[in-house]
mmCIF file of C-alpha atoms and ligand atoms in Angstrom:
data_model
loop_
_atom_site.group_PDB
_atom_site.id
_atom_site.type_symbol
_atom_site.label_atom_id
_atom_site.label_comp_id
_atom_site.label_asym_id
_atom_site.label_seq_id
_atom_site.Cartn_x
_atom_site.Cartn_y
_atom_site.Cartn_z
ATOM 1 C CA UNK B 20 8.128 -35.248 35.144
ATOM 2 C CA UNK B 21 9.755 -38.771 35.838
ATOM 3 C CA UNK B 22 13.241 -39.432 35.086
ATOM 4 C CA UNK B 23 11.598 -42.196 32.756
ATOM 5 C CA UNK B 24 9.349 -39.831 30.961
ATOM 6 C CA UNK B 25 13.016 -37.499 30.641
ATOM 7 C CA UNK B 26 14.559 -40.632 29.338
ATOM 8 C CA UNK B 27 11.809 -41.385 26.874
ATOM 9 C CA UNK B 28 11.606 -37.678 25.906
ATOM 10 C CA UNK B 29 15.278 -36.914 25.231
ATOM 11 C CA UNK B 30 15.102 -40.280 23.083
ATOM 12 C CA UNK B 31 12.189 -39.491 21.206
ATOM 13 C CA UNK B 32 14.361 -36.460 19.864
ATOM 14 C CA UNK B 33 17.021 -38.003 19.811
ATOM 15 C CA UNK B 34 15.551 -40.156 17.378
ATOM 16 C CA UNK B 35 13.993 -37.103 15.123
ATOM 17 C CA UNK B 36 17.486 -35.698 14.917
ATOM 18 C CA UNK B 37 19.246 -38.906 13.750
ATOM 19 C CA UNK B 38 16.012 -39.350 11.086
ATOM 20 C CA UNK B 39 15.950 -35.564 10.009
ATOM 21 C CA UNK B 40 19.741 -36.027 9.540
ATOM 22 C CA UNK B 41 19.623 -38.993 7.185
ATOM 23 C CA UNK B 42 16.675 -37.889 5.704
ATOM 24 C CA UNK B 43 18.258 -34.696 4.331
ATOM 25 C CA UNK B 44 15.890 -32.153 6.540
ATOM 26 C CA UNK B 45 18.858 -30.258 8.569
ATOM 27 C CA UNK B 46 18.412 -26.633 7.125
ATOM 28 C CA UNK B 47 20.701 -23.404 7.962
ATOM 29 C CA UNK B 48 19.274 -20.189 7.776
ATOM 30 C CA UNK B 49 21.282 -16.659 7.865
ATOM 31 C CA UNK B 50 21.157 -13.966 10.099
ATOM 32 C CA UNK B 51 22.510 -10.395 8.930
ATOM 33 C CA UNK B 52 24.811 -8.616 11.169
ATOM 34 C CA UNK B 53 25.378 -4.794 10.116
ATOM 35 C CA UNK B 54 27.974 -2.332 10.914
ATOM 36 C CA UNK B 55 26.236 -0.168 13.232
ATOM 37 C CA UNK B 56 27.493 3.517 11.500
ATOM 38 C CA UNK B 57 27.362 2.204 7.626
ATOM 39 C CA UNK B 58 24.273 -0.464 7.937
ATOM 40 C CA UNK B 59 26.202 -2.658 5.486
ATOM 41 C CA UNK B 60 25.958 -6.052 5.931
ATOM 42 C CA UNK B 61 29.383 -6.713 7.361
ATOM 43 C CA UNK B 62 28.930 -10.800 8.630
ATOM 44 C CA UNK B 63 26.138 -13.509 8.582
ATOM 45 C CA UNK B 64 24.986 -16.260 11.760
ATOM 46 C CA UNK B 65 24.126 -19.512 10.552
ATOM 47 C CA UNK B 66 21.756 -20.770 12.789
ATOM 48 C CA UNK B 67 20.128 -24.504 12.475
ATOM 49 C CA UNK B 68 16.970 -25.647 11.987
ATOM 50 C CA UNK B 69 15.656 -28.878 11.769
ATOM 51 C CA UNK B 70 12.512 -29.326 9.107
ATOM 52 C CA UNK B 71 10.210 -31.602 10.375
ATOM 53 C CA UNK B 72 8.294 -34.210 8.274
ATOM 54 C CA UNK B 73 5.235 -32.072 7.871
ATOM 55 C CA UNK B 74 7.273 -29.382 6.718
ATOM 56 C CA UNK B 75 7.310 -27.051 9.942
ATOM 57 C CA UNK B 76 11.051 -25.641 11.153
ATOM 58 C CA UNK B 77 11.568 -26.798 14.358
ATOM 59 C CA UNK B 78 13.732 -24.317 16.407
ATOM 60 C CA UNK B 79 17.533 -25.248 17.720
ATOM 61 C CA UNK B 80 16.483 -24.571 21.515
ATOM 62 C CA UNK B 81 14.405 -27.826 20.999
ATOM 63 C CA UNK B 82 17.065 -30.028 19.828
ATOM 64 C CA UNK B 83 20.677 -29.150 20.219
ATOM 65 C CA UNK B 84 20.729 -30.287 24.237
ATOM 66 C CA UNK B 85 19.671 -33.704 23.089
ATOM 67 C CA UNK B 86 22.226 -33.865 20.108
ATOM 68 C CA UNK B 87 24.908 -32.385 22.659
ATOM 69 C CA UNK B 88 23.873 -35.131 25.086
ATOM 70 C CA UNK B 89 24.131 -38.196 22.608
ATOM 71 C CA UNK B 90 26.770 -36.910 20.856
ATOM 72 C CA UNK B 91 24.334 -36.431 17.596
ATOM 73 C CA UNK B 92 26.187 -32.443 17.628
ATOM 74 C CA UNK B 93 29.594 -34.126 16.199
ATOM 75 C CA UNK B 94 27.492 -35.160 12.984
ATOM 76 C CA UNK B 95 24.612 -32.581 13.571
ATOM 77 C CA UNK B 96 27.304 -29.844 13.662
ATOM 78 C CA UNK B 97 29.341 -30.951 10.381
ATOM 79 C CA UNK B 98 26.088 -31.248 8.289
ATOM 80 C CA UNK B 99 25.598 -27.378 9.499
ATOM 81 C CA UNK B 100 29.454 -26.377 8.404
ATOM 82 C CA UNK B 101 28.861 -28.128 5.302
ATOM 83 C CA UNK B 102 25.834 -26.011 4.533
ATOM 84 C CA UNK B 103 27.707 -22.730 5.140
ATOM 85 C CA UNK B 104 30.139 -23.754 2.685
ATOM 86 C CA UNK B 105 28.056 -24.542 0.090
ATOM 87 C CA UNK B 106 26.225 -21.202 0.689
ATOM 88 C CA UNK B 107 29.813 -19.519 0.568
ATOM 89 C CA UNK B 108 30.443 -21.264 -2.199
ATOM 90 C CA UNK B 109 27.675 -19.821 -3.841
ATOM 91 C CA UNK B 110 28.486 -16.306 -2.424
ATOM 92 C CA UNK B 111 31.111 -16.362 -4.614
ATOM 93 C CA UNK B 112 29.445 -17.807 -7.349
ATOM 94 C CA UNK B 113 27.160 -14.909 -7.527
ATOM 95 C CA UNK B 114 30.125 -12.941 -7.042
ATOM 96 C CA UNK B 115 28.346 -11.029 -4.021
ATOM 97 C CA UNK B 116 30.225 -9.073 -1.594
ATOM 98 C CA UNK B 117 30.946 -12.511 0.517
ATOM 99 C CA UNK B 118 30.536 -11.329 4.855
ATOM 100 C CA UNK B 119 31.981 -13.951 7.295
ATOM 101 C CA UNK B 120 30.345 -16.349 8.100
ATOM 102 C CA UNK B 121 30.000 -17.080 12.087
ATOM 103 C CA UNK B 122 28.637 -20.572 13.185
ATOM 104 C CA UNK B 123 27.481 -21.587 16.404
ATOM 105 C CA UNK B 124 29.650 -24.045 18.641
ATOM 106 C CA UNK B 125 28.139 -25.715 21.662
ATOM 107 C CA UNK B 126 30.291 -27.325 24.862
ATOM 108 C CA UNK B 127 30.572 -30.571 23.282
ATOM 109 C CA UNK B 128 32.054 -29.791 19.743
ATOM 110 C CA UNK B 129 34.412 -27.359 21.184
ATOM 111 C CA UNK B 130 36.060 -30.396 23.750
ATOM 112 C CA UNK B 131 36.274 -32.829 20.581
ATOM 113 C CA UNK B 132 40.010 -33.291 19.764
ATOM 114 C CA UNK B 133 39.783 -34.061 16.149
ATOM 115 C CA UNK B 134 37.304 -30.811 15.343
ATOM 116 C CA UNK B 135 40.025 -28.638 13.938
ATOM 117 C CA UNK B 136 40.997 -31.453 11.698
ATOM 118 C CA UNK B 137 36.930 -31.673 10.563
ATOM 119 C CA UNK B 138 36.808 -28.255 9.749
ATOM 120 C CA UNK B 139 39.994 -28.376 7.781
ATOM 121 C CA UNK B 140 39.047 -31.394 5.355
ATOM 122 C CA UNK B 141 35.004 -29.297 4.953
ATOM 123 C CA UNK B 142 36.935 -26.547 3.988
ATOM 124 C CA UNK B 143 39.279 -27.850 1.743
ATOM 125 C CA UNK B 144 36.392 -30.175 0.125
ATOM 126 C CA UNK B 145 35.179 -27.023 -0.705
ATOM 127 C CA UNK B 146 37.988 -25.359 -1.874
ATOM 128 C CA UNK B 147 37.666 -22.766 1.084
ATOM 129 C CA UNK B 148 39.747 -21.214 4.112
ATOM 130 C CA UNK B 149 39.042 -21.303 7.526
ATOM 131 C CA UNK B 150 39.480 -17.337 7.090
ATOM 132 C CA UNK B 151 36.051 -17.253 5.734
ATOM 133 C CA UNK B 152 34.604 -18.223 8.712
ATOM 134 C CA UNK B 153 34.219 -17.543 12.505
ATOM 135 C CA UNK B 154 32.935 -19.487 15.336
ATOM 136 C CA UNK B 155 30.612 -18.402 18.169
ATOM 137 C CA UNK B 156 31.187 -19.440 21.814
ATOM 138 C CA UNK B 157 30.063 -19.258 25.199
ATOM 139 C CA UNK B 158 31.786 -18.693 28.238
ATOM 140 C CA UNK B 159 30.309 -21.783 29.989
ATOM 141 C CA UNK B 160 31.319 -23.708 26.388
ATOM 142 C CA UNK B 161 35.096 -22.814 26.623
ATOM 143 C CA UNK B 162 35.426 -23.072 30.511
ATOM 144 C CA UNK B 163 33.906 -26.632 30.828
ATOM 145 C CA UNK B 164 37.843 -27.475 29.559
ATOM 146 C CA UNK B 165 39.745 -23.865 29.006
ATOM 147 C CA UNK B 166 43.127 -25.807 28.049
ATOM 148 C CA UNK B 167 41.062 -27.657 25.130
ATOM 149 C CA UNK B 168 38.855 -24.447 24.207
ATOM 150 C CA UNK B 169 42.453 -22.555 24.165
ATOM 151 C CA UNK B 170 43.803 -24.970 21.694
ATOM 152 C CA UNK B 171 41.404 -24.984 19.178
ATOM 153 C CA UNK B 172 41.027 -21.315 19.352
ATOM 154 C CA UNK B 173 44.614 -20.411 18.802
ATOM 155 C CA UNK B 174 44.366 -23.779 16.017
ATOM 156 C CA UNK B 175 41.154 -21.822 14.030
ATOM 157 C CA UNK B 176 42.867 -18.026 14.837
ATOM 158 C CA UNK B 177 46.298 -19.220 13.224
ATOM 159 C CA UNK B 178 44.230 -20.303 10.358
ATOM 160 C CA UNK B 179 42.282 -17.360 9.556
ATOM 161 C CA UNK B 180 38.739 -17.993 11.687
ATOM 162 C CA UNK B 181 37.625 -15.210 14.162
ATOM 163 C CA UNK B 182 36.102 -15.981 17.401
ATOM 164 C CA UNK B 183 33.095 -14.176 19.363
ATOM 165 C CA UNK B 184 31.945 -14.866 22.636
ATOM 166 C CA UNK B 185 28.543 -14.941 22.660
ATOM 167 C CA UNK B 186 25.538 -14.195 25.122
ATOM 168 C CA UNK B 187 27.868 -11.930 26.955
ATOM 169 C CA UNK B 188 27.454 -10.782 30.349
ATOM 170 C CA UNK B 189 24.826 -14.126 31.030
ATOM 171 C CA UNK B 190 27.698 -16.367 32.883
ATOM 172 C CA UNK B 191 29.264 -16.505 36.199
ATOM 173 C CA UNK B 192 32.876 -14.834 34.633
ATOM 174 C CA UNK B 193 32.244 -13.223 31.907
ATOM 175 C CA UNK B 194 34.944 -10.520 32.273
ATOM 176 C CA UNK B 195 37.531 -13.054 33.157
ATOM 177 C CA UNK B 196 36.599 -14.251 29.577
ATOM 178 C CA UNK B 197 37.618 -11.489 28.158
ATOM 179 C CA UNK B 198 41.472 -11.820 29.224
ATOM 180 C CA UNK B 199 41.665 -15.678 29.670
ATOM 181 C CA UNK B 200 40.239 -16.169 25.724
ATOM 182 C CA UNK B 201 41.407 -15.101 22.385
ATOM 183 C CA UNK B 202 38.564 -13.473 20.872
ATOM 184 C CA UNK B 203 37.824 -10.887 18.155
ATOM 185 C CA UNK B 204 34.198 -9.958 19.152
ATOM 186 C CA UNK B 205 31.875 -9.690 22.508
ATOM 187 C CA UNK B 206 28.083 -10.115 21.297
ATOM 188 C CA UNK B 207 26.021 -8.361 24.033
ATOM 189 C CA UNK B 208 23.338 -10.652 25.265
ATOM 190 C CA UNK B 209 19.698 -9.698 24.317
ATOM 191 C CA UNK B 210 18.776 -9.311 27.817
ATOM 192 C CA UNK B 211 20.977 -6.050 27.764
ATOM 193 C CA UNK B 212 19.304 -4.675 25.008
ATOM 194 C CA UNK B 213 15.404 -5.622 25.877
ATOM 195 C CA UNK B 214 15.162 -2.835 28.292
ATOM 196 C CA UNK B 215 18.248 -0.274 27.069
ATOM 197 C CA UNK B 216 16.049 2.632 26.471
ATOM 198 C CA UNK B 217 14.379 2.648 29.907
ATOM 199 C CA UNK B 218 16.989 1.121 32.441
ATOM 200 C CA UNK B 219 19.575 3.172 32.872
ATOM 201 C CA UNK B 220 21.396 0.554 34.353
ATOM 202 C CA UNK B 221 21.769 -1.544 30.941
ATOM 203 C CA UNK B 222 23.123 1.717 29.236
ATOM 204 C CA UNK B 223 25.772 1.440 32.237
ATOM 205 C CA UNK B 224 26.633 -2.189 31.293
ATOM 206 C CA UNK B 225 26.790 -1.878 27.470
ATOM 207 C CA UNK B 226 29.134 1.720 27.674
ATOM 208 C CA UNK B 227 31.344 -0.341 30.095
ATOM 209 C CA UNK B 228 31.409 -3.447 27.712
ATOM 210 C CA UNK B 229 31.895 -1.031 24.960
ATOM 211 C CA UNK B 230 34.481 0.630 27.028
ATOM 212 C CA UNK B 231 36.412 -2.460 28.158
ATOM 213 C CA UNK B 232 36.822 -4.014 24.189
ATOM 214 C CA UNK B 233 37.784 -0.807 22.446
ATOM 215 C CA UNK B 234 41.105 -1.564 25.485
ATOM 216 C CA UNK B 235 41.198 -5.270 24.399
ATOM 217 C CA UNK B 236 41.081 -4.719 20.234
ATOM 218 C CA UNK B 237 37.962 -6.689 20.314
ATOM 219 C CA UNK B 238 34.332 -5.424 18.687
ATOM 220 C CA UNK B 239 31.081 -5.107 20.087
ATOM 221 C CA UNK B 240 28.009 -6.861 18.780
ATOM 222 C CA UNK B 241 24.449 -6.016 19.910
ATOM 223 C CA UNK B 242 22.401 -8.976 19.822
ATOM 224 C CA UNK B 243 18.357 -9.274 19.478
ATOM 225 C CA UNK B 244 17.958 -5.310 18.417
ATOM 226 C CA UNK B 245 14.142 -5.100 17.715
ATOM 227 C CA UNK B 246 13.133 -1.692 17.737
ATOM 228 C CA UNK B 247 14.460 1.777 16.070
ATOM 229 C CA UNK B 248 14.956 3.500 19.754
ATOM 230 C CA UNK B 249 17.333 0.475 20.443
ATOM 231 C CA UNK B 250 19.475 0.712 17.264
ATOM 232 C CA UNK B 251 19.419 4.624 18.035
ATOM 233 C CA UNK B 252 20.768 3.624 21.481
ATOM 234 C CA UNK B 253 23.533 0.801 20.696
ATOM 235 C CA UNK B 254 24.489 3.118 18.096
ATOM 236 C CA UNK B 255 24.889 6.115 20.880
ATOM 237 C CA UNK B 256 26.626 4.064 22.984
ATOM 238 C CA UNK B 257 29.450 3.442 20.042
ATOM 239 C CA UNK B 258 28.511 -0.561 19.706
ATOM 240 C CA UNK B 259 30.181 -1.645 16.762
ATOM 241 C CA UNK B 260 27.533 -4.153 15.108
ATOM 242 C CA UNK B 261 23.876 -4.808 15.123
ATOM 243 C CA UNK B 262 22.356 -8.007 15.074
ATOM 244 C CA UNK B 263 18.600 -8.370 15.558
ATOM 245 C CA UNK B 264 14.797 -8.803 13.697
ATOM 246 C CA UNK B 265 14.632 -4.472 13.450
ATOM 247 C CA UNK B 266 17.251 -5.210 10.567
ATOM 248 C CA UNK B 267 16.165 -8.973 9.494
ATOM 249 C CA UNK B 268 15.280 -12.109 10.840
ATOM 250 C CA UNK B 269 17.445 -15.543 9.672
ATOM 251 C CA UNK B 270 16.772 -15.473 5.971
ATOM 252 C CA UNK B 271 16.928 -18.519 4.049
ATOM 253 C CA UNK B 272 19.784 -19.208 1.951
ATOM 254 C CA UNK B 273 18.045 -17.790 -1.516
ATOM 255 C CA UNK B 274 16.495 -14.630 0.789
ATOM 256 C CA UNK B 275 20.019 -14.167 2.126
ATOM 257 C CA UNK B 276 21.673 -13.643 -1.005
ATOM 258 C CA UNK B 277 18.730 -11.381 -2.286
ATOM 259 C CA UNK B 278 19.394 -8.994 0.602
ATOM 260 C CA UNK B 279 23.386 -9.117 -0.100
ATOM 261 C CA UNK B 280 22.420 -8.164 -3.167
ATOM 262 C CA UNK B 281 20.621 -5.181 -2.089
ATOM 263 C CA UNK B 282 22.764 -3.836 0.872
HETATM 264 P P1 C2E T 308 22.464 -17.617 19.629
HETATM 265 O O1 C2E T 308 23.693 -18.139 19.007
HETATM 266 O O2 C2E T 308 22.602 -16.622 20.712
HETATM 267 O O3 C2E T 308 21.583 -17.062 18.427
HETATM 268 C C1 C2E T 308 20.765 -15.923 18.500
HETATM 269 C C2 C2E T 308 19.312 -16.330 18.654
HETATM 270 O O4 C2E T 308 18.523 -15.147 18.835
HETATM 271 C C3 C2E T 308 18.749 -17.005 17.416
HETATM 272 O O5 C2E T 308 17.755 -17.925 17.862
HETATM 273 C C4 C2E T 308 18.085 -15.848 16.658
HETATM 274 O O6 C2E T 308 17.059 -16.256 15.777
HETATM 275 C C5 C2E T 308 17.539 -15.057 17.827
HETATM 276 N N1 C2E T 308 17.386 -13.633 17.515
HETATM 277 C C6 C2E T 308 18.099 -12.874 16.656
HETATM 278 N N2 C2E T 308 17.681 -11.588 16.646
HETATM 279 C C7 C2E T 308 16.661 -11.532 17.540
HETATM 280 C C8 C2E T 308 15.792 -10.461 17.985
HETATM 281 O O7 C2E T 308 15.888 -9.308 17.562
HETATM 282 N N3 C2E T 308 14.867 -10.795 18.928
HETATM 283 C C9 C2E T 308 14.721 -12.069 19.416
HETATM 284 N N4 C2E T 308 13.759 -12.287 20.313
HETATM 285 N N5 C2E T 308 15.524 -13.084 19.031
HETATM 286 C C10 C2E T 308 16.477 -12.820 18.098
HETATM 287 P P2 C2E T 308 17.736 -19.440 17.352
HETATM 288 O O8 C2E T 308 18.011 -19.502 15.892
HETATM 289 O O9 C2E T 308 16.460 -20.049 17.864
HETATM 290 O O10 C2E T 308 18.971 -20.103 18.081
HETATM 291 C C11 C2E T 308 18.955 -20.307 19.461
HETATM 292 C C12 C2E T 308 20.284 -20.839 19.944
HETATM 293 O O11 C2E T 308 20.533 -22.162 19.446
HETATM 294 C C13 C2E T 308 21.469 -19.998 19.437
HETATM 295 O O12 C2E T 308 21.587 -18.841 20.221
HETATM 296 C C14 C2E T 308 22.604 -20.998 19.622
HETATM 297 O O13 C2E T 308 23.014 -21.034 20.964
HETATM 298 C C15 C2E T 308 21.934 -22.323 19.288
HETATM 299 N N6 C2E T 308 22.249 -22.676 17.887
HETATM 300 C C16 C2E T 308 21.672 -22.230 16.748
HETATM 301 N N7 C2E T 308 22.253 -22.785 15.666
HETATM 302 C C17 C2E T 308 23.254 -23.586 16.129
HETATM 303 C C18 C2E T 308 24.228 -24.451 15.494
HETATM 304 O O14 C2E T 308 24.337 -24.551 14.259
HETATM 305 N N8 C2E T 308 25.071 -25.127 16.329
HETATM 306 C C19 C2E T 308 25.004 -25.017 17.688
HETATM 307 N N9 C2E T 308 25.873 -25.724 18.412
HETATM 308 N N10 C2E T 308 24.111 -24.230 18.317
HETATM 309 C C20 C2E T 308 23.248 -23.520 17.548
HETATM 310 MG MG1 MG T 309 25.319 -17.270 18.292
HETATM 311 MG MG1 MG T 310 23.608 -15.153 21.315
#
């Protein structure tokens, strides 16, 4: 592909972001994370999608690069927090047991100086805290400028807001990440989990991982657990929450609050 065709490419989605986002068809759907020993619902992952004029979601892998690279994310990325506080607001409307909810930040909203300050004024719009929220990183988000990533970190932790460190174990220093950051929770990246029950080597990684954060007061998440021999593993390997389609898939905000109400 040409660096033209790139160029035209990146703009053409640039340009369905910028429409979908004016036009009112940013959606957030919810993603159930479960305590591994109880299987209650302990925190939610907002997770974007984009609805496209004909009505089909388009998925986030397609479209945050070319919001991060025009700078769409800054607006992109409040439209999403806004979202999960009106669906917390409606948590507690329903008066449903409310889980945390953990939203996704990418490289370029974690360097911008004024995104504490955003997050704030959302909040307080919606007569929320930042304590009913947490933010998901990753290691090559936070080291692209660790002295800005460590400001708004301890600026979000002081307030309430947990941090997790997500897709752990796929950078170049991931256990470096571990000391250098203050974080509450290590998700394991899928790619540990795909083959856990026949690579013995994975089961090595994840009891290590497991090992290493029980040290560092920090829970374990298992991300993308599909299967029941998988759960039966993360769970034998003392991981501390489950994340993945053998549980749910990201519900919609009405589906979310219909499985609340049933966990
Ligand atoms: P992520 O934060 O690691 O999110 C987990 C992804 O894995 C989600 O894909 C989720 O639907 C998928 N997943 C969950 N369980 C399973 C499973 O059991 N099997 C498989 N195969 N997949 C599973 P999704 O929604 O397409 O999001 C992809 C990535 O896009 C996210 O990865 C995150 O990096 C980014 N993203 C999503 N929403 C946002 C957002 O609001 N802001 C930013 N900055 N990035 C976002
Ligand atoms: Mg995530
Ligand atoms: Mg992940």
């Amino acid at each position: 592909m040409s660096i033209e065709q790139l160029n035209l490419m990146r703009n053409e989605t640039e340009r369905m972001i910028w429409k979908a986002i004016n036009d009112g068809r940013v959606r957030v759907v919810f993603q159930p994370v479960v305590c591994a020993k109880s299987l209650k619902t302990i925190s939610l992952e907002a997770l974007v999608r984009i609805e496209s004029e004909t009505g089909e979601m388009i998925s986030p892998m397609v479209f945050i690069p070319a919001a991060e690279q025009s700078g769409l994310i800054r607006t992109l990325g409040q439209e999403v927090f806004r979202k999960c506080c009106e669906f917390a607001v409606s948590l507690r409307e329903q008066q449903c047991e409310s889980p945390r909810i953990f939203v996704n930040l990418s490289a370029k909203q974690m360097q911008d100086s004024d995104l504490y300050h955003q997050l704030v004024s959302i909040t307080e719009s919606f007569d929320l805290k930042l304590s009913d929220f947490g933010f998901e990183i990753t290691e090559s988000s936070a080291m692209e400028d660790l002295q800005i990533a460590l400001k708004l970190m301890e600026q979000l932790r002081s307030a309430g807001a947990l941090f997790s460190l997500d897709d752990f174990g796929t950078g170049y220093a991931s256990l470096s990440c571990l000391s250098d950051l203050p974080l509450d929770v290590v998700k394991l990246d899928r790619s540990f989990i795909t083959g856990i029950t026949d690579k013995p080597v994975s089961q090595v990684i994840v009891r290590a991982v497991v090992d290493i954060a029980s040290h560092s007061h920090l829970t374990v998440t298992a991300e993308g657990v599909e299967t029941k021999a998988q759960c039966q593993m993360v769970q034998d390997l003392n991981v501390t929450h489950i994340q993945g389609f053998y549980f749910s898939q990201p519900l919609s905000a009405a589906d979310t609050l219909q499985w609340l109400s049933k966990s």
